[in-house]
Coordinates of C-alpha atoms and ligand atoms in Angstrom, one line a residue:
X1 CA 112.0 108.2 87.7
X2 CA 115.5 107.5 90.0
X3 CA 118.9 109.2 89.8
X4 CA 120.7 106.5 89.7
X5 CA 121.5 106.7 86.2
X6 CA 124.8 106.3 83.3
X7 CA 126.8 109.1 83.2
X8 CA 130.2 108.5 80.5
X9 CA 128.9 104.8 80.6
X10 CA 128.9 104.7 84.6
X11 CA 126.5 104.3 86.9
X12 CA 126.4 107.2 89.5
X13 CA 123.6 107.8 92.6
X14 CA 122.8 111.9 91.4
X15 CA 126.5 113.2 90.8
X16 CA 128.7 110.9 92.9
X17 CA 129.7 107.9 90.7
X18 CA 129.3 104.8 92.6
X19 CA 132.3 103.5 92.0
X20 CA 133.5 106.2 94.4
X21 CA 131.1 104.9 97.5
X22 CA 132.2 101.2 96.7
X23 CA 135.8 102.3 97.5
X24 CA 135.5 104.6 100.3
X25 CA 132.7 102.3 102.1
X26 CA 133.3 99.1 101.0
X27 CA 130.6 96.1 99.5
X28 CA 127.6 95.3 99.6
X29 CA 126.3 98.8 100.7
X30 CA 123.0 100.8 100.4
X31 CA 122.9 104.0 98.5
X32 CA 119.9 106.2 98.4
X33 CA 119.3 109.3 96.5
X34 CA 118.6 112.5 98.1
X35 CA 116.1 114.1 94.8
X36 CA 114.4 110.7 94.2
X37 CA 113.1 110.6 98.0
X38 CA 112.2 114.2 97.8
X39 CA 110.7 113.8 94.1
X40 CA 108.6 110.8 95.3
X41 CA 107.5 112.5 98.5
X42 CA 106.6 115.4 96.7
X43 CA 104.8 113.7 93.6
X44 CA 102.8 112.0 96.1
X45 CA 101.7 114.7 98.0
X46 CA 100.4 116.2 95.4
X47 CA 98.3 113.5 93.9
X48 CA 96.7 112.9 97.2
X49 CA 95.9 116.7 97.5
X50 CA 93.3 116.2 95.1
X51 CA 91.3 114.6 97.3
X52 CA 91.3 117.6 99.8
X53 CA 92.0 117.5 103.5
X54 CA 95.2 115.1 103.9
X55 CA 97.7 113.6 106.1
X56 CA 100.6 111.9 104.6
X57 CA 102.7 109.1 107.0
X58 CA 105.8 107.3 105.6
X59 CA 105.7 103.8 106.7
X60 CA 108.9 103.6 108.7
X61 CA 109.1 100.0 108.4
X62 CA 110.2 100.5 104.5
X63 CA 113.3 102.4 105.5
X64 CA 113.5 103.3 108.8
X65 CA 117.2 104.9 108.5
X66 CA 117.2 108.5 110.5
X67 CA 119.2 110.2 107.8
X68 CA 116.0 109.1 104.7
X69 CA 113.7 109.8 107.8
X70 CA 114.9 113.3 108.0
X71 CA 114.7 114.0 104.6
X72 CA 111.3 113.1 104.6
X73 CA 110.5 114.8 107.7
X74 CA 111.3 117.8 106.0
X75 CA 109.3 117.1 103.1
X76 CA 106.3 117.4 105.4
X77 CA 105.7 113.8 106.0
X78 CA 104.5 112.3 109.5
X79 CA 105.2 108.4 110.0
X80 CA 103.5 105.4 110.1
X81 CA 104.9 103.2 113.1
X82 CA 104.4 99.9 114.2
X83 CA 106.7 99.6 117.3
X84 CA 108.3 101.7 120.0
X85 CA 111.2 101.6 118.6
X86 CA 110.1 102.7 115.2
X87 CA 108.3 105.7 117.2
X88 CA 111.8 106.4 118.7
X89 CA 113.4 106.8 115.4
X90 CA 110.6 108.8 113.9
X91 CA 110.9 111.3 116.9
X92 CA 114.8 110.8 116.7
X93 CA 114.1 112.1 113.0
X94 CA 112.7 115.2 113.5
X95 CA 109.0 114.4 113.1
X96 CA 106.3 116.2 115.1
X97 CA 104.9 113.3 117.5
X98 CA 101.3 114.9 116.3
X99 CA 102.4 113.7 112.9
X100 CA 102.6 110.0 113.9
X101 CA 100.3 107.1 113.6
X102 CA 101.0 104.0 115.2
X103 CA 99.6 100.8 113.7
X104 CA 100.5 97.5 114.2
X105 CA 98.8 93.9 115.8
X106 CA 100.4 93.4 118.2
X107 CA 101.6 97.0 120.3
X108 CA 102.6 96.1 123.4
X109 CA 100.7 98.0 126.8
X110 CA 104.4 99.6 127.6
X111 CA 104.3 100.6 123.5
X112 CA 100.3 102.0 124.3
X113 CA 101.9 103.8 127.5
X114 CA 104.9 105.2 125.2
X115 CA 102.8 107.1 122.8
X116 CA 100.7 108.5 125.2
X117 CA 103.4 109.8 127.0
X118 CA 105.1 110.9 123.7
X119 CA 101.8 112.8 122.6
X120 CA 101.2 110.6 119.0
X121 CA 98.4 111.9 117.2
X122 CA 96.9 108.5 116.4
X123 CA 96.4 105.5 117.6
X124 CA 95.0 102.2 114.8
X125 CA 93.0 99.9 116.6
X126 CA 93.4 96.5 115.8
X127 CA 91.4 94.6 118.2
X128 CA 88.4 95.8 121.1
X129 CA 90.2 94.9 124.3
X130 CA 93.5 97.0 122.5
X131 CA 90.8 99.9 122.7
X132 CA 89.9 99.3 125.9
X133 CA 93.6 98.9 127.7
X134 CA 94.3 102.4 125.3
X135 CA 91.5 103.9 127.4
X136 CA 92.4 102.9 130.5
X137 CA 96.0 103.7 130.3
X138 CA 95.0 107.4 129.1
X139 CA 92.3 107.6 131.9
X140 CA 94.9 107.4 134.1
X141 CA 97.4 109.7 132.5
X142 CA 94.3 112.6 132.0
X143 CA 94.7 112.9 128.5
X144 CA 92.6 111.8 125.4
X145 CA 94.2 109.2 122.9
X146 CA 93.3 109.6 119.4
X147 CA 92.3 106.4 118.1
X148 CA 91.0 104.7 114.5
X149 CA 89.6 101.2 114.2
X150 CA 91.8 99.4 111.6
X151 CA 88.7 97.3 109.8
X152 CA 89.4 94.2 107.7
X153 CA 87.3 95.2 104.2
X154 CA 87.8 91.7 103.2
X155 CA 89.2 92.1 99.7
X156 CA 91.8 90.4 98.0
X157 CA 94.8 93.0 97.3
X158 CA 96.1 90.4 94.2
X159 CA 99.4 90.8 95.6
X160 CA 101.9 88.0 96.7
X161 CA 100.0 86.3 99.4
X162 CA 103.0 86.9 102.2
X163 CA 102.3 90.9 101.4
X164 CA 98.4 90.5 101.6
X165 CA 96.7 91.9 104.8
X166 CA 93.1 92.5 104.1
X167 CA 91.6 89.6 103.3
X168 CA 89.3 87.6 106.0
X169 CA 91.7 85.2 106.5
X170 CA 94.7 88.0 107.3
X171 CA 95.5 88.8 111.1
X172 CA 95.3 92.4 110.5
X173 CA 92.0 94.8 111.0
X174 CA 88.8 94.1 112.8
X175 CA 86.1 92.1 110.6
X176 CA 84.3 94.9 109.0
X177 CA 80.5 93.8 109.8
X178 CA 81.7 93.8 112.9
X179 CA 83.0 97.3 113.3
X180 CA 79.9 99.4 113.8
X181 CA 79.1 96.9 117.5
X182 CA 82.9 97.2 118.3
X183 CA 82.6 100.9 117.2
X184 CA 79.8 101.6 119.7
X185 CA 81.3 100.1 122.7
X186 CA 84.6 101.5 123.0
X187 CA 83.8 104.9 121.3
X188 CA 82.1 106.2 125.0
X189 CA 85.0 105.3 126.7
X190 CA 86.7 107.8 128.7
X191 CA 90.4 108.6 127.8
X192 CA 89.7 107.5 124.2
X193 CA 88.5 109.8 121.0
X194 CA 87.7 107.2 118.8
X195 CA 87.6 109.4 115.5
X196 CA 87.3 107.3 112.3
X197 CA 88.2 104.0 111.0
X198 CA 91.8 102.7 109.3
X199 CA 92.1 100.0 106.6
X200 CA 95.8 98.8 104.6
X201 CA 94.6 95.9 102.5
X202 CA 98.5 95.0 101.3
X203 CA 101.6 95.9 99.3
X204 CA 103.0 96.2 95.8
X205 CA 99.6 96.5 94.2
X206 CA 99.3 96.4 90.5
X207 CA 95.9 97.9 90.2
X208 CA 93.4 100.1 91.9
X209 CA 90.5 98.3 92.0
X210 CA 90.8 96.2 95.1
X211 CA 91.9 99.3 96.6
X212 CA 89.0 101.0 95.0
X213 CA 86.9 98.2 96.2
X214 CA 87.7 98.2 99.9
X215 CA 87.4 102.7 99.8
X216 CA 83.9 102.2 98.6
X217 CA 83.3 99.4 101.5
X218 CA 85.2 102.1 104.3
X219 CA 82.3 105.1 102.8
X220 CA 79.5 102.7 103.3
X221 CA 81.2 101.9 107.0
X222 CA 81.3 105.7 107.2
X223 CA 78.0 106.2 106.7
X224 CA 76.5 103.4 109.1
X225 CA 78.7 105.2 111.7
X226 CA 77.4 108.3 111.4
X227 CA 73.6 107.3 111.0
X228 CA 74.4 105.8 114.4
X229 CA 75.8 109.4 116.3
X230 CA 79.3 108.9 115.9
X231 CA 81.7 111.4 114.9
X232 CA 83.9 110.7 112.0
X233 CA 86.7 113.0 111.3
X234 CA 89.5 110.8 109.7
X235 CA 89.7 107.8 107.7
X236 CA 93.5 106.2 107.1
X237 CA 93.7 104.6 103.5
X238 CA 96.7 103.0 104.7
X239 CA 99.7 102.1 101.8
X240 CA 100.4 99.9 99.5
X241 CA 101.0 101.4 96.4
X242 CA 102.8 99.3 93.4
X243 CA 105.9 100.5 92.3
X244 CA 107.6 98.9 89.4
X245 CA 110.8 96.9 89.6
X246 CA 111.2 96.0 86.2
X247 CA 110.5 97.5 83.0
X248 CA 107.1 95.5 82.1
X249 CA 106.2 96.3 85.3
X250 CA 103.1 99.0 84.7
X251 CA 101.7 100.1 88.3
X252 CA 99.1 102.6 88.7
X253 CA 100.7 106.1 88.9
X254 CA 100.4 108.3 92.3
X255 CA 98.3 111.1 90.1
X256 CA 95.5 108.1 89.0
X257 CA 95.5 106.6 92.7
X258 CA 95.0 110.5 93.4
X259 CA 92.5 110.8 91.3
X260 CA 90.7 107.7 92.4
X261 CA 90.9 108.4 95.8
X262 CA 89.0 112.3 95.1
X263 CA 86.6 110.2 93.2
X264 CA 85.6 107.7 96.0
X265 CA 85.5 110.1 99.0
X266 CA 84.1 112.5 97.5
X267 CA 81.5 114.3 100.1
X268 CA 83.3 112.2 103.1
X269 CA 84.3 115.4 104.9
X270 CA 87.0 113.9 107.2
X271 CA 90.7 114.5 107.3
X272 CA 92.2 111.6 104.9
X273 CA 95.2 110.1 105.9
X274 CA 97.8 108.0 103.8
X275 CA 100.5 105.7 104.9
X276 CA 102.7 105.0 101.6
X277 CA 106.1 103.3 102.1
X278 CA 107.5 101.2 99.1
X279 CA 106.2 103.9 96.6
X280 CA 108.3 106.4 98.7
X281 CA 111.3 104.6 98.7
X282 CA 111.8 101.3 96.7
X283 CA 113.5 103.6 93.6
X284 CA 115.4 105.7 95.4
X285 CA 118.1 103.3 96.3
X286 CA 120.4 100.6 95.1
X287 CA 122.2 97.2 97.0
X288 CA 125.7 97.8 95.6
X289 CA 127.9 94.7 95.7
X290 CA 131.1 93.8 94.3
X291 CA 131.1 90.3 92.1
X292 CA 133.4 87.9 93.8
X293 CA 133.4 85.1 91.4
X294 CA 132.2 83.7 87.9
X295 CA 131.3 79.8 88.7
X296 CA 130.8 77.8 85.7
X297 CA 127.6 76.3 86.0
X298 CA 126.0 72.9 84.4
X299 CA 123.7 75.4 82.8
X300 CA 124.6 79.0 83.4
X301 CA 127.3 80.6 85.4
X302 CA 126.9 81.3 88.4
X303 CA 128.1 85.2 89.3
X304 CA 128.4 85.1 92.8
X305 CA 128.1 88.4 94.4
X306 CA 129.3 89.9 97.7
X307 CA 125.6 90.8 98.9
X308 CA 123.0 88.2 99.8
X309 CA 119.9 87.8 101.2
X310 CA 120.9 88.3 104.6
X311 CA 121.5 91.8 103.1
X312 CA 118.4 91.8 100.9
X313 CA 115.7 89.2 101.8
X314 CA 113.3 90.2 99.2
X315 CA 114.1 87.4 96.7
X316 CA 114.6 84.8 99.0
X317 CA 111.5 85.7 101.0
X318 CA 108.5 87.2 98.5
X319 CA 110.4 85.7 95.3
X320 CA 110.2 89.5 94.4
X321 CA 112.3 91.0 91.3
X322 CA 115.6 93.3 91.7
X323 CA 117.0 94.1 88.3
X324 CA 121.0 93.5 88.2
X325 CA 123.3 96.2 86.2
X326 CA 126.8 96.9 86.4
X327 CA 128.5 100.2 87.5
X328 CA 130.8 99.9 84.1
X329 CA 128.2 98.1 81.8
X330 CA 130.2 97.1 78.0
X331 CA 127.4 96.6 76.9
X332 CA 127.5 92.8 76.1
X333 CA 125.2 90.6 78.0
X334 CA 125.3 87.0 79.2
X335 CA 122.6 84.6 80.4
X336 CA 123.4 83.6 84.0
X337 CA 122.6 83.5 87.9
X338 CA 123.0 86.1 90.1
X339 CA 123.6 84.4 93.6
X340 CA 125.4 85.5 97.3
X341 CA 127.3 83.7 99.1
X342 CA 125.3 82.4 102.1
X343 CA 124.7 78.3 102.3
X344 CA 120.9 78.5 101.7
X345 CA 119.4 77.7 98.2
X346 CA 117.0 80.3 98.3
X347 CA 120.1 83.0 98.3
X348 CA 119.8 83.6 94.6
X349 CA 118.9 87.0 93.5
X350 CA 118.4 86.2 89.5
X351 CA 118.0 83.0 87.7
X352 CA 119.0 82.3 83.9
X353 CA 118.7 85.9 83.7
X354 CA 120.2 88.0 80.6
X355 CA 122.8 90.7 82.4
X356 CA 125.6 92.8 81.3
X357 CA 128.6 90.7 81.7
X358 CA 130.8 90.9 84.6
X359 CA 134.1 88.8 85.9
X360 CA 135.5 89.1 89.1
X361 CA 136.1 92.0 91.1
X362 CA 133.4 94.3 89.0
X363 CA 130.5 96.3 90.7
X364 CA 127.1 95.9 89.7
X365 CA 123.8 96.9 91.7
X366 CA 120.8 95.3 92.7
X367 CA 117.5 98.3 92.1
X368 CA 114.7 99.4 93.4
X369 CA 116.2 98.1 97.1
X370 CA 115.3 101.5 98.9
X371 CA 112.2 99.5 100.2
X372 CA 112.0 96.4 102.4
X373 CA 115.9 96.5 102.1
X374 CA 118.5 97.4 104.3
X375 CA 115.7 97.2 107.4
X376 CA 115.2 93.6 107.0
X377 CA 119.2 92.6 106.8
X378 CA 120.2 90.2 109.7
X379 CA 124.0 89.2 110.1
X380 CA 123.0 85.3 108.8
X381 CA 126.4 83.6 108.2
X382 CA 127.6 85.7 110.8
X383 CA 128.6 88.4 107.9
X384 CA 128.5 91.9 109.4
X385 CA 125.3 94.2 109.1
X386 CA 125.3 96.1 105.9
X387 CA 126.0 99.9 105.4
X388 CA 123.3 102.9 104.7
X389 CA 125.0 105.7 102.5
X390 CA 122.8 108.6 101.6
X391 CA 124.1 110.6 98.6
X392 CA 122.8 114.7 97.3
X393 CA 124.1 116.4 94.4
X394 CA 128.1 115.7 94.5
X395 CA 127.7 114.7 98.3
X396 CA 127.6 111.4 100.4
X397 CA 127.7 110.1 103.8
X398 CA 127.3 107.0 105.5
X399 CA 124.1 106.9 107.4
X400 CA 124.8 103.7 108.9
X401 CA 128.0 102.2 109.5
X402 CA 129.0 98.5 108.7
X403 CA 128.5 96.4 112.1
X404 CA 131.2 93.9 111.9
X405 CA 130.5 89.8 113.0
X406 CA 132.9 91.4 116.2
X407 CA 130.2 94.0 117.4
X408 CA 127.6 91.4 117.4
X409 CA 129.8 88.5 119.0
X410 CA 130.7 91.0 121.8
X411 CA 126.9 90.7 123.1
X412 CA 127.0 87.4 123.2
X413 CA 129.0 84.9 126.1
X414 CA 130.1 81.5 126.9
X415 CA 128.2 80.4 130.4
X416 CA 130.4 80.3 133.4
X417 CA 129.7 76.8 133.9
X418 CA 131.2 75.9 130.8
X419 CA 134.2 77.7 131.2
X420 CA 135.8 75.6 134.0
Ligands
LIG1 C1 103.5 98.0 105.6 C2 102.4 99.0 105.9 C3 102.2 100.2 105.1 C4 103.1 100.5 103.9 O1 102.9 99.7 102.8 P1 103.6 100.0 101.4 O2 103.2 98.9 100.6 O3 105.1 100.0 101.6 O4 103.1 101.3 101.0 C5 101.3 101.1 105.5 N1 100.4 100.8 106.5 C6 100.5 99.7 107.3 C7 99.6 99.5 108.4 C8 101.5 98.8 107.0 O5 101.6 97.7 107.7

């Protein structure tokens, strides 16, 4: 359930009618809903609390704006980071730095350095020699770094391959039968508390069983780890929770991955810690965009929207699916393409589609873009960087302004030798 819903046959984000952000702001611009972040964080919450002990992380990297952050920090959550800067922003946000898990395959030694100094309450191991440099730099520092080894359970997620990570063949996570050897050699290593193991097998998925799957694989690795003297006190479950972005679309709910979750670990005894982003976030905002044009096509028009994928890269990058409404829907329809206005091909957002109709200078919306959205824009085409707006009850606010093509070409320079 989102607020982003027809109110007198107009779209409106909770009580502000969008119509109102498209003219104070401008197109294309985010909006995210206040309640639907606060609803999801709280209806996931509880459906992990039936398994017990837990620890719930956003994944930054599905929205990392500090004005959703904070409203999530005060929801409780902790974040899931996977680069200094994402650890800036989650601190920037108001989250406690004990709250925050770094992950990631590739942290840099100055990004190591950076959350021991900040105090993070866990680090996710991705590879020995990461362990080992962990160590060391804690060593030095006198303190104790909280660490999990991210394991690779080798099951296939049965999500779009470019969103699968835990397969054999993926970069991320250790091979799991070789965990227990890697888990013996780092875990008497001074400066380093190596406390449990970490898996995140993918995103968008569409059932629990590989999820259940790779749990079941984790409680076995549990097991071996503690016949061998080890300690385990936490086990990540990582994210990847389907959400659905159109109406066929049937994911497993939080309360049944909840319930799943109680089931598998039961008797575990460790804290369990969760790392959800897109569930969090994908339907709690929209990509509003103004239509600039109807093309006639050989086939179908062509509506050509002010957003694109420079804005949006989903389409163009996962083929993923953003259903397209307008803000003042007549409720005729027409069969056409929704496409931006960047020279690239792949810039389409919906093809031969049936949508309300629109004509120029109409505003429509691109859902469930909350996730994966905004935080993967670029300025391609040299259009500016695209604007956050955060709406509650009757209020909004941009969260982050537009940058404009001038910002961006002010950091850039002509050489000196070329300007003689
Ligand atoms: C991307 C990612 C997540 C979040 O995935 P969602 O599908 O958005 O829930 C969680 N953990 C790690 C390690 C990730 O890379």
């Amino acid at each position: 359930m989102d607020h982003f819903q027809l109110k007198n046959g107009e779209l409106y984000a909770e009580d502000v009618p969008l119509a109102r952000i498209a003219e104070a702001v401008g197109t294309p611009v985010y909006v995210y809903s206040t309640a639907t972040l606060q609803r999801h964080a709280r209806v996931f919450k509880a459906a992990v609390a039936q398994a017990g002990r837990t620890h719930v992380a956003f994944a930054i990297k599905a929205n990392p704006n500090l004005g959703v952050l904070r409203v999530l920090a005060n929801e409780g959550f902790g974040a899931d980071v996977v680069s200094g800067g994402e650890l800036k922003r989650a601190l920037a946000a108001g989250m406690a730095a004990k709250d925050i898990v770094f992950s990631g395959v590739g942290k840099t030694r100055a990004e190591l350095a950076m959350g021991l100094d900040e105090g993070i309450g866990q680090f996710n191991l991705e590879l020995e020699e990461e362990g080992v440099v962990l160590a060391q730099l804690a060593a030095a520092r006198g303190v104790t770094a909280q660490a999990t080894l991210r394991v690779n359970p080798n099951v296939d997620a049965g999500t779009h391959d470019k969103i699968s990570t835990g397969k054999a063949e993926n970069k991320f996570g250790l091979p799991i039968d070789e965990a227990v050897e890697i888990f013996d050699r780092l875990a008497p290593l001074e400066g380093l508390n190596l406390r449990g193991v970490a898996l995140h097998i993918g995103s968008q998925l569409q059932s629990l069983d590989p999820l259940e799957a790779a749990f079941t694989r984790i409680g076995k690795l549990v097991e071996q780890l503690r016949g061998r003297g080890h300690a385990i006190t936490h086990v990540d479950l990582g994210g990847g929770l389907g959400v659905p972005y159109r109406a066929e679309d049937n994911p497993p709910s939080p309360d049944e991955f909840g319930a799943m979750v109680a089931r598998v670990t039961k008797g575990w005894d460790v804290e369990l810690m969760f790392e959800p982003g897109r569930v969090i976030a994908a339907n709690a905002g929209v990509l509003l965009t103004e239509i600039l044009w109807v093309k006639p096509g050989v086939i179908q028009p062509w509506v050509i929207v002010d957003a694109a994928m420079n804005d949006l890269a989903r389409v163009a990058m996962y083929d993923a699916w953003h259903d397209f409404a307008a803000v003042r829907p007549s409720g005729e329809t027409m069969t056409a393409n929704v496409a931006g206005p960047v020279c690239e091909s792949s810039d389409v957002f919906a093809k031969a589609r049936v949508i309300d109709v629109v004509k120029s200078g109409d505003l429509a919306v691109l859902r469930s873009a909350g996730a994966y959205g905004a935080t993967m824009a670029s300025t391609y085409n040299s259009r500016a960087l695209v604007p956050e707006v955060l709406v509650s009850g009757d209020r909004f606010e941009v969260v982050a302004g537009r940058i404009a093509a001038e910002t961006i070409m002010a950091a850039e320079g002509v050489p000196e030798w070329l300007k003689q």
